Short mmCIF file of N, CA and C in Angstrom, two decimals:
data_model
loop_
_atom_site.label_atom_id
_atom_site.label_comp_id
_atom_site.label_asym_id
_atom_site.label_seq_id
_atom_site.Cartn_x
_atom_site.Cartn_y
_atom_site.Cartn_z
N UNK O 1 -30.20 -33.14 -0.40
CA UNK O 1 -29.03 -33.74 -1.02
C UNK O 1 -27.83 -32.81 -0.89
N UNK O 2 -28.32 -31.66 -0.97
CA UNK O 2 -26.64 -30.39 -0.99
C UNK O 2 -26.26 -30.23 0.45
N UNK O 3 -27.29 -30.73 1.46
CA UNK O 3 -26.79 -30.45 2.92
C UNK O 3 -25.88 -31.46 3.01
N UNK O 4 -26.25 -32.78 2.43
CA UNK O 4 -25.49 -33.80 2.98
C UNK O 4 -24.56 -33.91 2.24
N UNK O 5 -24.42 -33.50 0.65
CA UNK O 5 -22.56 -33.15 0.31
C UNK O 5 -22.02 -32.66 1.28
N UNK O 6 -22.99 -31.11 1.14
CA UNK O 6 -21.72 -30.47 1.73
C UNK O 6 -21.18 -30.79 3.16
N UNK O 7 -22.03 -32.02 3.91
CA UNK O 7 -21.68 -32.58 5.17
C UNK O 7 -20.24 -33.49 5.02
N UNK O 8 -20.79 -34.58 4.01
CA UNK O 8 -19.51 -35.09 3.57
C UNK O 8 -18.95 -34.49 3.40
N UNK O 9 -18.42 -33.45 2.21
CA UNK O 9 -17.11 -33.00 1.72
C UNK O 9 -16.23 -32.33 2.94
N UNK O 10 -16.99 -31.68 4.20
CA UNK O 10 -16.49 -31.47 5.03
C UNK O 10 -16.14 -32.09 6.62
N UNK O 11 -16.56 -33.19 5.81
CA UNK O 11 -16.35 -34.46 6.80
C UNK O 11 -14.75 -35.03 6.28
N UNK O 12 -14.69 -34.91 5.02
CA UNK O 12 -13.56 -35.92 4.66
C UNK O 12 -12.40 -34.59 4.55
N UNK O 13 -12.68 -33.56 4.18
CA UNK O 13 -11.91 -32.50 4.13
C UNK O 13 -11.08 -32.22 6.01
N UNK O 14 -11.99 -32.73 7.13
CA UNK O 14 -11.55 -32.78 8.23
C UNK O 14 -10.74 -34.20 8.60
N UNK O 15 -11.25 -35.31 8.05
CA UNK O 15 -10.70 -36.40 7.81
C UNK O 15 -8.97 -36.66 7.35
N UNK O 16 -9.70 -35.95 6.15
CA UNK O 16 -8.11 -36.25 5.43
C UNK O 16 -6.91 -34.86 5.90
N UNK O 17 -7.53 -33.78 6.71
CA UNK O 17 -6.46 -33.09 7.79
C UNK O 17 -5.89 -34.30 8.49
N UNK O 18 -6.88 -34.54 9.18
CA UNK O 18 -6.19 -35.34 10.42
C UNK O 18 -5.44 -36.69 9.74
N UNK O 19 -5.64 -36.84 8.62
CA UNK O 19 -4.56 -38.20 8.24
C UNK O 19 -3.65 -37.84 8.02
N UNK O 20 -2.54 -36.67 8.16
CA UNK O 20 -2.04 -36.13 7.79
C UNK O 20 -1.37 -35.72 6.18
N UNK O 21 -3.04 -34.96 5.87
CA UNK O 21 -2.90 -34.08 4.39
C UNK O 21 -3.29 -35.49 3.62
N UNK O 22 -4.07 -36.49 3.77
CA UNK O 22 -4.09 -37.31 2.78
C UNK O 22 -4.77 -36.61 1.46
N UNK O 23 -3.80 -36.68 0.54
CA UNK O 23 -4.20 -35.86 -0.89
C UNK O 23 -5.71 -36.42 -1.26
N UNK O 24 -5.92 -37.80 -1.54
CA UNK O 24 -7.48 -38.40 -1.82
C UNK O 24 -8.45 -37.49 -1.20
N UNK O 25 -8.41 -38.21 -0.18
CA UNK O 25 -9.76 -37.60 1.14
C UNK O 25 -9.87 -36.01 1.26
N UNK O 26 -8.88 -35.12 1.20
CA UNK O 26 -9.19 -33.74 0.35
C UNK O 26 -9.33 -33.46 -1.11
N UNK O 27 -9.61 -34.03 -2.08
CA UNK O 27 -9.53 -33.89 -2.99
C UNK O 27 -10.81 -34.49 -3.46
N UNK O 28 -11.41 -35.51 -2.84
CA UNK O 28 -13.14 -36.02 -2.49
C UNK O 28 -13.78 -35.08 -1.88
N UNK O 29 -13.27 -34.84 -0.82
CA UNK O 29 -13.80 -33.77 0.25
C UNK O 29 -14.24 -32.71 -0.38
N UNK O 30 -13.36 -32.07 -1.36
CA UNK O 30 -13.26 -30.83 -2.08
C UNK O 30 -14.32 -30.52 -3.16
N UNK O 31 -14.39 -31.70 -3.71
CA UNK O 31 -15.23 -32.47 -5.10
C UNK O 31 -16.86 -32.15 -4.22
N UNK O 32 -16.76 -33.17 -3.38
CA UNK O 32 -18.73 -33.03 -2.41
C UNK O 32 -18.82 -31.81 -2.00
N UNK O 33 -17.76 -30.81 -1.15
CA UNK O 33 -18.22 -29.46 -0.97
C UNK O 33 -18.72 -28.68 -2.04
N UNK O 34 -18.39 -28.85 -3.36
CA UNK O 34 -18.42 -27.88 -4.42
C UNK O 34 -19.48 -28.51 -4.89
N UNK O 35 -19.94 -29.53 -5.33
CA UNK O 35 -20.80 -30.20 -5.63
C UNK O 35 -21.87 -29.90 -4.66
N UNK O 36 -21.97 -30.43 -3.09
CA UNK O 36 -23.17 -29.82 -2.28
C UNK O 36 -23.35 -28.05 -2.41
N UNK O 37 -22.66 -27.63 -2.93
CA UNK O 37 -22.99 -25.78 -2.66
C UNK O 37 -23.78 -25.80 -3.97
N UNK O 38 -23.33 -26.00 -5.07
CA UNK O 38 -24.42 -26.01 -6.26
C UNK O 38 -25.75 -26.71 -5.54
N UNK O 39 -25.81 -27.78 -5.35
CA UNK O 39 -27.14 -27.85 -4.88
C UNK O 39 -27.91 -27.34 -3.71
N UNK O 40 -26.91 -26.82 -3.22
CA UNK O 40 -28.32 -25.99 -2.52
C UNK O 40 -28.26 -24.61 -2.75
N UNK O 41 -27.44 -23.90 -3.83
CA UNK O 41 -27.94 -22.40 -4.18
C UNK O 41 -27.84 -22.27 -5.33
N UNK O 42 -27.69 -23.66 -6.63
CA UNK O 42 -27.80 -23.52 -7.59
C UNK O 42 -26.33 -23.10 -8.27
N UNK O 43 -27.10 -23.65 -9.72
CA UNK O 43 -26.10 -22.81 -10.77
C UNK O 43 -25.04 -22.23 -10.57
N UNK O 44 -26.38 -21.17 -11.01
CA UNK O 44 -26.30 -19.87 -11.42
C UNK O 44 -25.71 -18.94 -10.54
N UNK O 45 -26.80 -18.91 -9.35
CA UNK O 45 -25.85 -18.04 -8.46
C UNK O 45 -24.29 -18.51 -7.49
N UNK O 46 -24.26 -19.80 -7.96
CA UNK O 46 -23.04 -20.31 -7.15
C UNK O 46 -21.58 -19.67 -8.14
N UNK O 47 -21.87 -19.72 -9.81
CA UNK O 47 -21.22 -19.15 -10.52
C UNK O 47 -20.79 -17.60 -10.71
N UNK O 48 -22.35 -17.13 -10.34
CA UNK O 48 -22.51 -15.85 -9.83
C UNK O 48 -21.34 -15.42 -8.59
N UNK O 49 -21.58 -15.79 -8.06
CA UNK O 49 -21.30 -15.59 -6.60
C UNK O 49 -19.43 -15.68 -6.68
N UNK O 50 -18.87 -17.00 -7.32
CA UNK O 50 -17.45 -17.63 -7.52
C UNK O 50 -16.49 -16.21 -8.73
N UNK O 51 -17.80 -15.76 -9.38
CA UNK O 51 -16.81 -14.82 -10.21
C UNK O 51 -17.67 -13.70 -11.21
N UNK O 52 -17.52 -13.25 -9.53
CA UNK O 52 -17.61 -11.61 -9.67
C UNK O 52 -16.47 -11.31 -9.67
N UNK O 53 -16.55 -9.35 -10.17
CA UNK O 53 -15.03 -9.16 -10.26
C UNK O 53 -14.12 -8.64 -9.16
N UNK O 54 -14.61 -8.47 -8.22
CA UNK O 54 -14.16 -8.29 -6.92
C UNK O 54 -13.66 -9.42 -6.52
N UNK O 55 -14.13 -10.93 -6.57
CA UNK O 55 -13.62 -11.98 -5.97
C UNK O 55 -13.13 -12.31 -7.22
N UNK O 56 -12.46 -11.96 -7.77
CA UNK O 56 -11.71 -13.12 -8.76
C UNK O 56 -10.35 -13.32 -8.26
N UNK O 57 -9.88 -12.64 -7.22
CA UNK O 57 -8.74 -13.00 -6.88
C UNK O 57 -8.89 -14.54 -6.09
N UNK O 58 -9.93 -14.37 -4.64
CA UNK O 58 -9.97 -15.05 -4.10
C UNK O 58 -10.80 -16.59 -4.85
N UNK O 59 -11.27 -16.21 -5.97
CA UNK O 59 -11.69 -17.75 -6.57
C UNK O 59 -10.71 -18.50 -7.59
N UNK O 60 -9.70 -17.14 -7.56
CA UNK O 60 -8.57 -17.93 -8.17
C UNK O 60 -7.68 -18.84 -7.78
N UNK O 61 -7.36 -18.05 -6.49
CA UNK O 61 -6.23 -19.12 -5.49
C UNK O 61 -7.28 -20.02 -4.92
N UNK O 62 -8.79 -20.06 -4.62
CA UNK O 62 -9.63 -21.10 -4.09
C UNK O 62 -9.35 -22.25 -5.25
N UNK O 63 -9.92 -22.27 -6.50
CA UNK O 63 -9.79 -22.90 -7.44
C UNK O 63 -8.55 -23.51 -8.06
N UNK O 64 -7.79 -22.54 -7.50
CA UNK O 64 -5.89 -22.98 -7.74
C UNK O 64 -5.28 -23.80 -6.45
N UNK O 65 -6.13 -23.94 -5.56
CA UNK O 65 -6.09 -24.51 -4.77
C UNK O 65 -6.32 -25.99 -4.70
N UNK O 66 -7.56 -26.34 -5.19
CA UNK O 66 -7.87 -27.45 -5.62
C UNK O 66 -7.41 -28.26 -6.65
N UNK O 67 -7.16 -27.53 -7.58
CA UNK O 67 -6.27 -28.27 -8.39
C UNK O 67 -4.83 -28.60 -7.85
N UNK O 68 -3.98 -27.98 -7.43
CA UNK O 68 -3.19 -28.53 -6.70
C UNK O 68 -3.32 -29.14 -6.28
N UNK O 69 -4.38 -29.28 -4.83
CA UNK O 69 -4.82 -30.77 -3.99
C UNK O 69 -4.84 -32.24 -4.93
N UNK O 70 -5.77 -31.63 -6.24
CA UNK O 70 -5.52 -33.08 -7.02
C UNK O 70 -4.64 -33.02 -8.10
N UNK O 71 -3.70 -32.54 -8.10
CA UNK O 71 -1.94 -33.24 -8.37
C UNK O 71 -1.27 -33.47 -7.34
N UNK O 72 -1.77 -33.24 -6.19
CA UNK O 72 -1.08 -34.87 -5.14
C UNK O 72 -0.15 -33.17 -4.54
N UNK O 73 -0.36 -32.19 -4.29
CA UNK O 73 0.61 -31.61 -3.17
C UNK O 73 -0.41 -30.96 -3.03
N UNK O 74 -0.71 -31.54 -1.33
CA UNK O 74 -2.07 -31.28 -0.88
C UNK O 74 -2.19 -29.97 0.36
N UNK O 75 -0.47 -30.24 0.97
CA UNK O 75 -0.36 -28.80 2.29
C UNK O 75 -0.32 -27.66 1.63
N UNK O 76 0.23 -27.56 0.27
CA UNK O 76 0.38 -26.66 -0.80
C UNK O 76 -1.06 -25.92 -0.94
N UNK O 77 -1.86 -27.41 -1.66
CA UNK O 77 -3.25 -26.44 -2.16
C UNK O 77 -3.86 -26.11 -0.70
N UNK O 78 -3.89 -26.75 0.12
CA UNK O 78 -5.28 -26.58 1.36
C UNK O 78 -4.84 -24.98 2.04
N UNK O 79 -3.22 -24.64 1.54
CA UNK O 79 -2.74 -23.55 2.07
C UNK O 79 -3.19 -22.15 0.61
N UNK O 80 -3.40 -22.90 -0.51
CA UNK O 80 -3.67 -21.55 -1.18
C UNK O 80 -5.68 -21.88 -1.33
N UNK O 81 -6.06 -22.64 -0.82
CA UNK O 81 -7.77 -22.93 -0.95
C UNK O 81 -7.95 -22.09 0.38
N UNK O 82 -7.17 -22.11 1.65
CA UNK O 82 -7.78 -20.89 3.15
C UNK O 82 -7.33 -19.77 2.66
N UNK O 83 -6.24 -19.33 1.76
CA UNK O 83 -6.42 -18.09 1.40
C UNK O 83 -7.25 -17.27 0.59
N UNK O 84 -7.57 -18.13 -0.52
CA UNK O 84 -8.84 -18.17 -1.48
C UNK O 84 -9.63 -17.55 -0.60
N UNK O 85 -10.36 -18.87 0.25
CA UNK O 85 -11.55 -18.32 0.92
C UNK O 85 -11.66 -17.39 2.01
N UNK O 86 -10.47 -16.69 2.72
CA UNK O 86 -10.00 -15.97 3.83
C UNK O 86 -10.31 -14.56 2.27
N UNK O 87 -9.85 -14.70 1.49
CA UNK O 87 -10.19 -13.56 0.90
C UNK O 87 -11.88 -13.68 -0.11
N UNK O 88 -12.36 -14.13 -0.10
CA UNK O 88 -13.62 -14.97 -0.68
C UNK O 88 -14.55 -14.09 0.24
N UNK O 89 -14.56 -14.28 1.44
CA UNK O 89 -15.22 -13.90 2.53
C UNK O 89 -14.96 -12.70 3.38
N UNK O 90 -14.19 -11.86 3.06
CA UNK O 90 -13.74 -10.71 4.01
C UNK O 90 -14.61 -9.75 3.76
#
């Protein structure tokens, strides 16, 4: 079940790029990615993992990201959600 969120969410997250920035279809997209990652590593360690104190920067602008996407200014968030995760992951 978490493979195939996270298939969708990054199905519609590529989707709603190419519609150009449709706020919905990233903001679904966004919803099934986060949703498929809990299920396939859980909880705990997905919470774990989102806020430690080293990444709290990058789960801030990830998370500040998304919320933006769903108040409808979507080049805005998808631009502070790759920085999130550009720093999430380094």
């Amino acid at each position: 079940i978490g493979v195939g969120l996270v298939g969708f969410g990054l199905f519609f997250i590529l989707f709603g790029m190419l519609l150009y920035f449709d706020s919905v279809l990233l903001a679904f997209g966004n919803i099934l990615f986060l949703s498929g990652l809990v299920f396939i590593i859980g909880f705990r360690r997905t919470f774990t993992f989102f806020f430690q104190r080293p990444k709290l920067k990058g789960t801030s602008f990830f998370f500040g990201g998304v919320l933006v996407v769903l108040m409808r200014w979507p080049l805005l968030g998808m631009l502070l959600e790759a920085y999130g995760f550009i720093t999430l992951f380094r």
